[in-house]
Short mmCIF file of C-alpha atoms in Angstrom, two decimals:
data_model
loop_
_atom_site.label_atom_id
_atom_site.label_comp_id
_atom_site.label_asym_id
_atom_site.label_seq_id
_atom_site.Cartn_x
_atom_site.Cartn_y
_atom_site.Cartn_z
CA UNK A 197 -118.64 -102.95 -75.81
CA UNK A 198 -115.13 -102.73 -77.19
CA UNK A 199 -113.04 -105.88 -76.69
CA UNK A 200 -109.80 -105.83 -74.68
CA UNK A 201 -107.20 -108.48 -74.08
CA UNK A 202 -104.52 -108.21 -71.39
CA UNK A 203 -101.06 -109.77 -71.43
CA UNK A 204 -98.59 -109.98 -68.56
CA UNK A 205 -96.34 -112.88 -67.68
CA UNK A 206 -97.19 -112.26 -64.00
CA UNK A 207 -100.60 -113.84 -63.63
CA UNK A 208 -101.62 -111.75 -60.61
CA UNK A 209 -101.05 -108.53 -62.55
CA UNK A 210 -102.94 -109.73 -65.63
CA UNK A 211 -105.80 -110.99 -63.48
CA UNK A 212 -105.81 -107.83 -61.37
CA UNK A 213 -106.08 -105.51 -64.36
CA UNK A 214 -108.82 -107.71 -65.81
CA UNK A 215 -110.98 -107.83 -62.69
CA UNK A 216 -110.23 -104.79 -60.54
CA UNK A 217 -110.88 -102.05 -63.08
CA UNK A 218 -114.57 -101.27 -63.89
CA UNK A 219 -114.19 -101.88 -67.63
CA UNK A 220 -117.87 -102.25 -68.50
CA UNK A 221 -118.72 -98.86 -67.03
CA UNK A 222 -116.08 -97.40 -69.37
CA UNK A 223 -117.55 -99.15 -72.42
CA UNK A 224 -115.08 -102.06 -72.63
CA UNK A 225 -115.14 -105.76 -71.86
CA UNK A 226 -112.15 -108.01 -71.17
CA UNK A 227 -112.36 -110.81 -73.72
CA UNK A 228 -109.36 -112.68 -72.29
CA UNK A 229 -106.08 -112.29 -70.44
CA UNK A 230 -102.84 -114.16 -71.00
CA UNK A 231 -99.42 -114.81 -69.49
CA UNK A 232 -97.98 -115.54 -72.94
CA UNK A 233 -97.51 -113.16 -75.85
CA UNK A 234 -97.64 -116.07 -78.31
CA UNK A 235 -100.98 -117.30 -76.99
CA UNK A 236 -102.34 -113.79 -77.14
CA UNK A 237 -101.26 -113.51 -80.77
CA UNK A 238 -102.99 -116.80 -81.58
CA UNK A 239 -106.14 -115.47 -79.96
CA UNK A 240 -105.98 -112.20 -81.91
CA UNK A 241 -105.76 -114.10 -85.19
CA UNK A 242 -109.02 -115.90 -84.41
CA UNK A 243 -111.05 -113.26 -82.55
CA UNK A 244 -111.92 -109.58 -82.91
CA UNK A 245 -109.93 -107.36 -80.53
CA UNK A 246 -110.09 -103.58 -80.24
CA UNK A 247 -107.45 -102.88 -77.59
CA UNK A 248 -104.39 -104.77 -76.42
CA UNK A 249 -102.91 -104.03 -72.98
CA UNK A 250 -99.48 -105.63 -72.87
CA UNK A 251 -96.39 -105.84 -70.73
CA UNK A 252 -93.18 -105.21 -72.68
CA UNK A 253 -90.73 -107.71 -71.23
CA UNK A 254 -92.09 -111.24 -71.60
CA UNK A 255 -90.09 -114.45 -72.06
CA UNK A 256 -91.73 -115.97 -75.15
CA UNK A 257 -92.79 -112.93 -77.18
CA UNK A 258 -92.14 -109.38 -76.00
CA UNK A 259 -94.65 -106.57 -76.27
CA UNK A 260 -92.47 -104.94 -78.94
CA UNK A 261 -92.30 -108.17 -80.98
CA UNK A 262 -96.06 -108.43 -80.66
CA UNK A 263 -96.34 -104.93 -82.14
CA UNK A 264 -94.31 -106.11 -85.13
CA UNK A 265 -96.80 -108.92 -85.74
CA UNK A 266 -99.69 -106.45 -85.49
CA UNK A 267 -98.26 -103.85 -87.89
CA UNK A 268 -101.09 -102.60 -90.08
CA UNK A 269 -103.72 -103.79 -87.64
CA UNK A 270 -106.38 -101.42 -86.30
CA UNK A 271 -105.85 -102.72 -82.76
CA UNK A 272 -104.96 -100.05 -80.22
CA UNK A 273 -101.98 -100.94 -78.04
CA UNK A 274 -101.28 -99.80 -74.49
CA UNK A 275 -97.95 -100.76 -72.93
CA UNK A 276 -97.54 -101.42 -69.23
CA UNK A 277 -94.06 -101.75 -67.79
CA UNK A 278 -91.99 -101.51 -64.63
CA UNK A 279 -89.18 -99.83 -66.58
CA UNK A 280 -88.66 -96.19 -67.54
CA UNK A 281 -86.54 -97.24 -70.47
CA UNK A 282 -85.75 -94.64 -73.14
CA UNK A 283 -85.52 -97.23 -75.91
CA UNK A 284 -88.89 -98.61 -74.94
CA UNK A 285 -90.36 -95.11 -75.09
CA UNK A 286 -88.87 -94.60 -78.57
CA UNK A 287 -90.22 -97.93 -79.77
CA UNK A 288 -93.65 -97.13 -78.36
CA UNK A 289 -93.69 -93.89 -80.36
CA UNK A 290 -92.54 -95.71 -83.50
CA UNK A 291 -95.31 -98.27 -83.17
CA UNK A 292 -97.83 -95.49 -82.45
CA UNK A 293 -98.74 -97.06 -79.13
CA UNK A 294 -101.66 -95.29 -77.44
CA UNK A 295 -99.99 -94.98 -74.05
CA UNK A 296 -97.11 -96.21 -71.90
CA UNK A 297 -98.16 -96.77 -68.30
CA UNK A 298 -95.79 -97.55 -65.49
CA UNK A 299 -96.44 -100.20 -62.87
CA UNK A 300 -97.99 -100.09 -60.36
CA UNK A 301 -100.75 -98.76 -62.62
CA UNK A 302 -102.67 -95.81 -61.24
CA UNK A 303 -106.43 -95.84 -61.67
CA UNK A 304 -106.51 -92.20 -62.77
CA UNK A 305 -103.95 -92.77 -65.56
CA UNK A 306 -105.63 -95.94 -66.81
CA UNK A 307 -109.04 -94.29 -66.70
CA UNK A 308 -107.88 -91.26 -68.68
CA UNK A 309 -106.08 -93.46 -71.22
CA UNK A 310 -109.20 -95.53 -71.95
CA UNK A 311 -111.48 -92.52 -71.97
CA UNK A 312 -109.43 -91.18 -74.91
CA UNK A 313 -109.34 -94.56 -76.64
CA UNK A 314 -113.10 -94.90 -76.37
CA UNK A 315 -113.60 -91.42 -77.85
CA UNK A 316 -111.41 -92.41 -80.82
CA UNK A 317 -113.21 -95.73 -81.33
CA UNK A 318 -116.63 -94.07 -81.01
CA UNK A 319 -115.66 -91.53 -83.65
CA UNK A 320 -114.39 -94.22 -86.01
CA UNK A 321 -117.54 -96.28 -85.52
CA UNK A 322 -119.83 -93.23 -85.74
CA UNK A 323 -121.20 -93.80 -82.25
CA UNK A 324 -123.19 -90.79 -80.98
CA UNK A 325 -121.36 -88.75 -78.37
CA UNK A 326 -124.19 -88.90 -75.85
CA UNK A 327 -124.23 -92.26 -74.12
CA UNK A 328 -127.05 -93.51 -71.86
CA UNK A 329 -124.91 -93.57 -68.75
CA UNK A 330 -121.66 -91.64 -68.63
CA UNK A 331 -118.96 -93.34 -66.60
CA UNK A 332 -118.14 -90.48 -64.24
CA UNK A 333 -121.82 -89.60 -63.79
CA UNK A 334 -122.37 -93.19 -62.66
CA UNK A 335 -119.47 -92.89 -60.22
CA UNK A 336 -121.00 -89.76 -58.68
CA UNK A 337 -124.39 -91.46 -58.42
CA UNK A 338 -122.84 -94.42 -56.61
CA UNK A 339 -121.03 -92.15 -54.17
CA UNK A 340 -124.15 -90.10 -53.49
CA UNK A 341 -126.12 -93.28 -52.83
CA UNK A 342 -123.38 -94.50 -50.48
CA UNK A 343 -123.47 -91.20 -48.55
CA UNK A 344 -127.27 -91.13 -48.35
CA UNK A 345 -127.34 -94.68 -46.96
CA UNK A 346 -124.33 -94.34 -44.64
CA UNK A 347 -124.26 -90.66 -43.69
CA UNK A 348 -123.43 -91.33 -40.05
CA UNK A 349 -120.16 -93.15 -40.73
CA UNK A 350 -119.47 -92.19 -44.37
CA UNK A 351 -115.97 -91.03 -45.28
CA UNK A 352 -114.23 -89.87 -48.43
CA UNK A 353 -111.64 -92.65 -48.17
CA UNK A 354 -114.31 -95.35 -47.91
CA UNK A 355 -116.20 -93.86 -50.86
CA UNK A 356 -112.97 -93.91 -52.90
CA UNK A 357 -112.40 -97.60 -52.11
CA UNK A 358 -116.01 -98.34 -53.07
CA UNK A 359 -115.58 -96.96 -56.60
CA UNK A 360 -111.93 -97.98 -57.04
CA UNK A 361 -110.46 -94.48 -57.21
CA UNK A 362 -107.88 -92.57 -55.22
CA UNK A 363 -109.43 -90.24 -52.64
CA UNK A 364 -107.99 -87.14 -54.33
CA UNK A 365 -109.16 -88.10 -57.82
CA UNK A 366 -112.65 -88.97 -56.59
CA UNK A 367 -112.83 -85.59 -54.87
CA UNK A 368 -111.91 -83.87 -58.14
CA UNK A 369 -114.45 -85.83 -60.22
CA UNK A 370 -117.23 -85.39 -57.66
CA UNK A 371 -116.70 -81.62 -57.56
CA UNK A 372 -116.64 -81.32 -61.36
CA UNK A 373 -119.78 -83.41 -61.86
CA UNK A 374 -121.93 -82.33 -58.91
CA UNK A 375 -120.79 -78.74 -58.41
CA UNK A 376 -119.96 -79.33 -54.76
CA UNK A 377 -117.30 -81.13 -52.75
CA UNK A 378 -117.87 -84.66 -51.52
CA UNK A 379 -117.58 -83.64 -47.86
CA UNK A 380 -119.83 -80.67 -48.57
CA UNK A 381 -122.45 -83.10 -49.89
CA UNK A 382 -122.03 -85.30 -46.81
CA UNK A 383 -122.63 -82.29 -44.56
CA UNK A 384 -125.70 -81.36 -46.62
CA UNK A 385 -127.22 -84.82 -46.18
CA UNK A 386 -126.39 -84.86 -42.45
CA UNK A 387 -128.04 -81.48 -41.94
CA UNK A 388 -131.16 -82.54 -43.84
CA UNK A 389 -131.42 -85.69 -41.72
CA UNK A 390 -130.83 -83.63 -38.57
CA UNK A 391 -133.82 -81.42 -39.41
CA UNK A 392 -136.01 -84.48 -39.93
CA UNK A 393 -135.02 -85.80 -36.51
CA UNK A 394 -135.32 -82.43 -34.78
CA UNK A 395 -138.89 -82.22 -36.06
CA UNK A 396 -139.63 -85.28 -33.91
CA UNK A 397 -140.00 -84.32 -30.23
CA UNK A 398 -138.94 -87.77 -29.04
CA UNK A 399 -135.34 -87.14 -30.04
CA UNK A 400 -133.10 -85.06 -27.80
CA UNK A 401 -130.53 -82.82 -29.47
CA UNK A 402 -127.67 -85.07 -28.39
CA UNK A 403 -129.51 -88.07 -29.88
CA UNK A 404 -129.79 -86.24 -33.19
CA UNK A 405 -126.08 -85.36 -33.06
CA UNK A 406 -125.17 -89.03 -32.65
CA UNK A 407 -127.55 -90.30 -35.34
CA UNK A 408 -126.13 -87.95 -37.99
CA UNK A 409 -122.47 -88.63 -37.22
CA UNK A 410 -121.40 -86.23 -34.47
CA UNK A 411 -120.14 -87.88 -31.28
CA UNK A 412 -119.80 -84.46 -29.66
CA UNK A 413 -123.12 -82.53 -29.39
CA UNK A 414 -121.27 -79.20 -29.28
CA UNK A 415 -119.61 -79.93 -32.61
CA UNK A 416 -123.01 -80.82 -34.04
CA UNK A 417 -124.53 -77.58 -32.74
CA UNK A 418 -121.70 -75.54 -34.28
CA UNK A 419 -122.01 -77.35 -37.63
CA UNK A 420 -125.79 -76.93 -37.63
CA UNK A 421 -125.53 -73.21 -36.91
CA UNK A 422 -122.86 -72.76 -39.59
CA UNK A 423 -125.18 -74.45 -42.10
CA UNK A 424 -128.58 -72.99 -41.15
CA UNK A 425 -127.66 -69.83 -39.23
CA UNK A 426 -129.30 -71.07 -36.03
CA UNK A 427 -128.63 -73.67 -33.37
CA UNK A 428 -130.69 -76.87 -33.13
CA UNK A 429 -132.48 -75.38 -30.12
CA UNK A 430 -133.28 -72.19 -32.05
CA UNK A 431 -134.50 -74.32 -34.98
CA UNK A 432 -136.95 -76.14 -32.74
CA UNK A 433 -138.09 -72.91 -31.13
CA UNK A 434 -138.65 -71.39 -34.57
CA UNK A 435 -140.85 -74.36 -35.52
CA UNK A 436 -142.69 -74.31 -32.21
CA UNK A 437 -141.22 -77.59 -31.01
CA UNK A 438 -140.40 -77.80 -27.31
CA UNK A 439 -137.73 -80.30 -26.34
#
């Protein structure tokens, strides 16, 4: 794991970045977080740190001043700020800062930033490209498990909250990694479960509709026919099931 420290004079922001982002799945661990640039600098002088995530405007030691102290260091620096300030952008370029992210920080931007940083660090440390568990593959596995366990009430928004992504970004990642849309996968699971239930004579068609997430039996029948090319009744007739 690569070591990160986080600095922001607003404790809630520093704590939020430290705890709300799935760092370990990305190959990083948060060694510490600080409200003070000076305390962070003291920590850096005594401990190994790979990446520094720092606010720019801080009362005791600004992010830019911190960069001055770290000149020549191998530590990667990511700035976070509430200000779209041209001078800050120029300074960030001069200090060869990895990225400049605006608050409120978007998961997608932070994720992409640290994906690139990890690739650079892996290359420098001669870490093989293939890792045991890729981050986005793990995300897709978690979402699939969620859908398979909660197919009746599952939703894309709830899945996004579960993995800490925006709904749109999760949809994009899921499609890229699995080859099908998230809602398409949900429909697939619902239809598979519907067949299992239809194979059991004790369940009426409207019961099956309810159990797989359709409050309206007609909507279920239409969805089933669109997926399998036959209605639930025709499916049962085809399999010799009466009911």
